[in-house]
mmCIF file of C-alpha atoms in Angstrom:
data_model
loop_
_atom_site.group_PDB
_atom_site.id
_atom_site.type_symbol
_atom_site.label_atom_id
_atom_site.label_comp_id
_atom_site.label_asym_id
_atom_site.label_seq_id
_atom_site.Cartn_x
_atom_site.Cartn_y
_atom_site.Cartn_z
ATOM 1 C CA UNK X 1 0.060 -0.200 0.083
ATOM 2 C CA UNK X 2 2.611 2.400 0.705
ATOM 3 C CA UNK X 3 4.509 1.674 -2.337
ATOM 4 C CA UNK X 4 1.446 2.130 -4.696
ATOM 5 C CA UNK X 5 0.842 5.902 -2.613
ATOM 6 C CA UNK X 6 4.459 6.507 -3.791
ATOM 7 C CA UNK X 7 3.909 5.603 -7.212
ATOM 8 C CA UNK X 8 0.254 7.584 -6.929
ATOM 9 C CA UNK X 9 2.668 10.575 -5.756
ATOM 10 C CA UNK X 10 5.342 10.551 -8.954
ATOM 11 C CA UNK X 11 2.997 10.008 -11.000
ATOM 12 C CA UNK X 12 0.025 12.127 -10.280
ATOM 13 C CA UNK X 13 -0.891 15.283 -12.704
ATOM 14 C CA UNK X 14 -2.772 17.081 -9.834
ATOM 15 C CA UNK X 15 -0.929 21.283 -9.899
ATOM 16 C CA UNK X 16 -0.866 20.821 -5.980
ATOM 17 C CA UNK X 17 0.335 17.628 -5.786
ATOM 18 C CA UNK X 18 2.499 18.673 -8.666
ATOM 19 C CA UNK X 19 4.153 21.996 -6.833
ATOM 20 C CA UNK X 20 4.558 20.006 -3.360
ATOM 21 C CA UNK X 21 6.762 17.228 -5.681
ATOM 22 C CA UNK X 22 8.733 20.532 -7.440
ATOM 23 C CA UNK X 23 9.505 21.981 -3.880
ATOM 24 C CA UNK X 24 10.474 18.928 -1.885
ATOM 25 C CA UNK X 25 12.325 18.207 -4.780
ATOM 26 C CA UNK X 26 14.315 21.785 -4.618
ATOM 27 C CA UNK X 27 15.034 21.505 -1.230
ATOM 28 C CA UNK X 28 16.590 18.014 -1.376
ATOM 29 C CA UNK X 29 18.941 19.130 -3.990
ATOM 30 C CA UNK X 30 20.122 21.858 -2.376
ATOM 31 C CA UNK X 31 20.670 19.429 0.672
ATOM 32 C CA UNK X 32 22.662 17.371 -1.554
ATOM 33 C CA UNK X 33 26.207 16.733 -1.499
ATOM 34 C CA UNK X 34 28.167 18.712 -4.423
ATOM 35 C CA UNK X 35 30.820 18.014 -6.511
ATOM 36 C CA UNK X 36 33.187 20.489 -4.305
ATOM 37 C CA UNK X 37 32.045 18.839 -1.543
ATOM 38 C CA UNK X 38 32.603 15.058 -2.794
ATOM 39 C CA UNK X 39 36.211 15.913 -3.652
ATOM 40 C CA UNK X 40 36.996 17.413 -0.289
ATOM 41 C CA UNK X 41 35.590 14.244 1.430
ATOM 42 C CA UNK X 42 37.938 12.468 -0.671
ATOM 43 C CA UNK X 43 40.919 14.456 0.103
ATOM 44 C CA UNK X 44 39.877 14.388 3.603
ATOM 45 C CA UNK X 45 40.339 10.546 3.394
ATOM 46 C CA UNK X 46 43.353 10.602 2.654
ATOM 47 C CA UNK X 47 44.528 12.871 5.239
ATOM 48 C CA UNK X 48 42.482 13.782 7.681
ATOM 49 C CA UNK X 49 43.767 17.152 8.312
ATOM 50 C CA UNK X 50 42.848 18.653 4.179
ATOM 51 C CA UNK X 51 41.192 22.330 4.797
ATOM 52 C CA UNK X 52 41.358 24.362 2.014
ATOM 53 C CA UNK X 53 42.639 27.411 2.986
ATOM 54 C CA UNK X 54 45.916 25.555 3.707
ATOM 55 C CA UNK X 55 45.802 23.480 0.244
ATOM 56 C CA UNK X 56 45.691 26.848 -1.268
ATOM 57 C CA UNK X 57 48.651 28.685 0.544
ATOM 58 C CA UNK X 58 50.710 25.255 -0.078
ATOM 59 C CA UNK X 59 49.811 25.685 -3.440
ATOM 60 C CA UNK X 60 50.864 29.199 -4.319
ATOM 61 C CA UNK X 61 53.552 29.179 -2.192
ATOM 62 C CA UNK X 62 55.506 25.980 -2.816
ATOM 63 C CA UNK X 63 53.894 23.397 -5.620
ATOM 64 C CA UNK X 64 53.160 26.085 -8.001
ATOM 65 C CA UNK X 65 56.545 27.703 -7.722
ATOM 66 C CA UNK X 66 58.678 24.677 -7.898
ATOM 67 C CA UNK X 67 56.368 23.061 -11.087
ATOM 68 C CA UNK X 68 55.978 26.409 -13.503
ATOM 69 C CA UNK X 69 59.567 26.692 -12.411
ATOM 70 C CA UNK X 70 60.792 23.703 -13.744
ATOM 71 C CA UNK X 71 58.399 23.899 -16.676
ATOM 72 C CA UNK X 72 59.904 27.303 -17.775
ATOM 73 C CA UNK X 73 62.757 25.808 -17.452
ATOM 74 C CA UNK X 74 62.873 22.333 -19.165
ATOM 75 C CA UNK X 75 63.890 20.379 -15.478
ATOM 76 C CA UNK X 76 62.182 17.487 -16.051
ATOM 77 C CA UNK X 77 63.406 15.514 -13.228
ATOM 78 C CA UNK X 78 61.567 18.248 -10.926
ATOM 79 C CA UNK X 79 58.900 17.660 -12.895
ATOM 80 C CA UNK X 80 58.809 13.732 -13.062
ATOM 81 C CA UNK X 81 58.229 14.138 -8.950
ATOM 82 C CA UNK X 82 55.110 15.986 -9.568
ATOM 83 C CA UNK X 83 53.807 15.419 -12.753
ATOM 84 C CA UNK X 84 51.296 12.020 -13.789
ATOM 85 C CA UNK X 85 52.970 9.920 -15.816
ATOM 86 C CA UNK X 86 50.450 11.420 -18.973
ATOM 87 C CA UNK X 87 51.772 14.536 -19.030
ATOM 88 C CA UNK X 88 55.417 14.119 -17.591
ATOM 89 C CA UNK X 89 55.763 12.194 -21.510
ATOM 90 C CA UNK X 90 54.145 14.910 -23.197
ATOM 91 C CA UNK X 91 56.414 17.424 -21.930
ATOM 92 C CA UNK X 92 59.479 14.809 -21.566
ATOM 93 C CA UNK X 93 59.153 14.157 -25.304
ATOM 94 C CA UNK X 94 58.875 17.852 -26.229
ATOM 95 C CA UNK X 95 62.006 18.846 -24.087
ATOM 96 C CA UNK X 96 64.198 15.872 -26.040
ATOM 97 C CA UNK X 97 63.281 16.820 -29.597
ATOM 98 C CA UNK X 98 64.749 20.514 -27.861
ATOM 99 C CA UNK X 99 67.333 18.482 -26.467
ATOM 100 C CA UNK X 100 68.132 16.564 -30.691
ATOM 101 C CA UNK X 101 68.110 19.907 -31.580
ATOM 102 C CA UNK X 102 70.696 21.383 -29.075
ATOM 103 C CA UNK X 103 68.806 23.452 -27.247
ATOM 104 C CA UNK X 104 68.081 24.414 -24.124
ATOM 105 C CA UNK X 105 65.451 25.962 -22.480
ATOM 106 C CA UNK X 106 66.468 29.123 -19.814
ATOM 107 C CA UNK X 107 62.734 29.695 -19.078
ATOM 108 C CA UNK X 108 62.268 32.030 -15.853
ATOM 109 C CA UNK X 109 59.185 33.014 -14.056
ATOM 110 C CA UNK X 110 58.415 36.289 -12.251
ATOM 111 C CA UNK X 111 55.714 36.358 -10.532
ATOM 112 C CA UNK X 112 52.631 34.021 -10.363
ATOM 113 C CA UNK X 113 49.740 35.317 -9.029
ATOM 114 C CA UNK X 114 45.678 34.753 -9.009
ATOM 115 C CA UNK X 115 45.976 31.280 -7.494
ATOM 116 C CA UNK X 116 42.554 29.770 -7.412
ATOM 117 C CA UNK X 117 40.191 27.340 -7.464
ATOM 118 C CA UNK X 118 38.118 27.186 -10.520
ATOM 119 C CA UNK X 119 35.985 24.198 -9.686
ATOM 120 C CA UNK X 120 35.571 20.636 -8.399
ATOM 121 C CA UNK X 121 35.694 17.050 -10.235
ATOM 122 C CA UNK X 122 35.434 13.667 -9.844
ATOM 123 C CA UNK X 123 36.499 12.112 -12.364
ATOM 124 C CA UNK X 124 36.369 8.166 -13.870
ATOM 125 C CA UNK X 125 36.893 5.797 -13.276
ATOM 126 C CA UNK X 126 37.278 5.169 -10.012
ATOM 127 C CA UNK X 127 35.979 8.528 -8.881
ATOM 128 C CA UNK X 128 39.090 10.377 -8.555
ATOM 129 C CA UNK X 129 39.338 13.317 -6.651
ATOM 130 C CA UNK X 130 40.196 16.994 -9.039
ATOM 131 C CA UNK X 131 40.895 19.779 -8.368
ATOM 132 C CA UNK X 132 40.874 22.875 -11.182
ATOM 133 C CA UNK X 133 43.186 25.396 -10.394
ATOM 134 C CA UNK X 134 44.025 28.894 -12.139
ATOM 135 C CA UNK X 135 46.386 31.117 -11.581
ATOM 136 C CA UNK X 136 47.973 33.643 -14.311
ATOM 137 C CA UNK X 137 52.147 34.442 -14.108
ATOM 138 C CA UNK X 138 54.637 36.352 -15.900
ATOM 139 C CA UNK X 139 57.133 34.438 -17.700
ATOM 140 C CA UNK X 140 60.477 34.612 -19.655
ATOM 141 C CA UNK X 141 60.789 32.201 -22.353
ATOM 142 C CA UNK X 142 64.494 31.894 -24.038
ATOM 143 C CA UNK X 143 66.158 28.886 -25.258
ATOM 144 C CA UNK X 144 69.705 28.575 -25.426
ATOM 145 C CA UNK X 145 72.698 26.824 -27.990
ATOM 146 C CA UNK X 146 73.190 23.421 -25.777
ATOM 147 C CA UNK X 147 76.945 23.731 -25.730
ATOM 148 C CA UNK X 148 77.745 27.718 -26.091
ATOM 149 C CA UNK X 149 75.160 29.322 -24.147
ATOM 150 C CA UNK X 150 74.086 31.765 -27.039
ATOM 151 C CA UNK X 151 70.749 32.415 -27.586
ATOM 152 C CA UNK X 152 68.420 31.145 -30.025
ATOM 153 C CA UNK X 153 65.368 31.892 -29.712
ATOM 154 C CA UNK X 154 62.683 33.304 -27.406
ATOM 155 C CA UNK X 155 63.353 37.384 -26.004
ATOM 156 C CA UNK X 156 64.825 38.340 -22.521
ATOM 157 C CA UNK X 157 63.792 41.404 -22.178
ATOM 158 C CA UNK X 158 60.122 40.764 -23.390
ATOM 159 C CA UNK X 159 57.336 39.370 -20.741
ATOM 160 C CA UNK X 160 54.582 37.590 -21.697
ATOM 161 C CA UNK X 161 51.947 37.036 -20.029
ATOM 162 C CA UNK X 162 49.633 33.088 -19.092
ATOM 163 C CA UNK X 163 47.186 31.878 -18.082
ATOM 164 C CA UNK X 164 47.281 28.555 -16.013
ATOM 165 C CA UNK X 165 44.275 25.835 -16.022
ATOM 166 C CA UNK X 166 45.805 22.920 -13.805
ATOM 167 C CA UNK X 167 44.407 18.954 -12.762
ATOM 168 C CA UNK X 168 45.637 18.812 -9.261
ATOM 169 C CA UNK X 169 44.567 15.827 -7.689
ATOM 170 C CA UNK X 170 45.946 13.297 -4.552
ATOM 171 C CA UNK X 171 47.550 9.765 -5.070
ATOM 172 C CA UNK X 172 46.758 8.148 -1.666
ATOM 173 C CA UNK X 173 49.806 5.937 -1.444
ATOM 174 C CA UNK X 174 51.745 8.892 -1.118
ATOM 175 C CA UNK X 175 50.634 10.882 0.962
ATOM 176 C CA UNK X 176 53.155 10.811 3.614
ATOM 177 C CA UNK X 177 55.909 11.508 1.156
ATOM 178 C CA UNK X 178 57.728 15.132 2.258
ATOM 179 C CA UNK X 179 57.848 16.850 -0.808
ATOM 180 C CA UNK X 180 55.262 16.052 -2.655
ATOM 181 C CA UNK X 181 53.290 14.965 0.146
ATOM 182 C CA UNK X 182 50.813 12.497 -2.892
ATOM 183 C CA UNK X 183 49.868 15.603 -4.868
ATOM 184 C CA UNK X 184 50.075 15.457 -8.376
ATOM 185 C CA UNK X 185 49.209 17.242 -11.445
ATOM 186 C CA UNK X 186 47.096 15.172 -13.962
ATOM 187 C CA UNK X 187 46.573 18.193 -16.367
ATOM 188 C CA UNK X 188 48.538 21.439 -17.490
ATOM 189 C CA UNK X 189 47.399 24.165 -20.134
ATOM 190 C CA UNK X 190 48.220 27.562 -20.591
ATOM 191 C CA UNK X 191 46.852 30.120 -22.608
ATOM 192 C CA UNK X 192 46.657 34.057 -23.568
ATOM 193 C CA UNK X 193 50.707 34.585 -23.857
ATOM 194 C CA UNK X 194 50.384 38.224 -24.475
ATOM 195 C CA UNK X 195 53.470 40.036 -24.299
ATOM 196 C CA UNK X 196 53.355 43.137 -21.425
#
């Protein structure tokens, strides 16, 4: 009997019941766990002390300066610690092309600002929690001849403003790693290279 009442309630065309159903669905949706809350919950399962503000501070002050500096300098050893295997393979292949051409990157990051969480996602397979961060940098891109150190490409006096979108997750088995604490950049996209 209870089942048939619920079925009648769900299928009713009566305007009063339809309105009540709409209101109850909205209230239930308001209290449902959103994707950001699910990502935070997953990170807290890995590390009960996880908090959003200290995470952003760590990204701003330590992780992003190290990773982005390594990224523009061609420091593949540092990037191997921080990038996911797929992202690292793409970057290492690109650096190999420069090395084969007899070039080495000598770029530098001058400034990193506006580090913030753009969105939170649960990725399949396996419900992988990911924060998508966004930041802006001011960079100088220069390539030099590996043997002589002579300027081969880029301009030392031209500063580019670059916007990054960065996907960050955490590897549960590596949370106790003193250097990375399990954080991995699974995506790193650049855009908006404007000279300033």
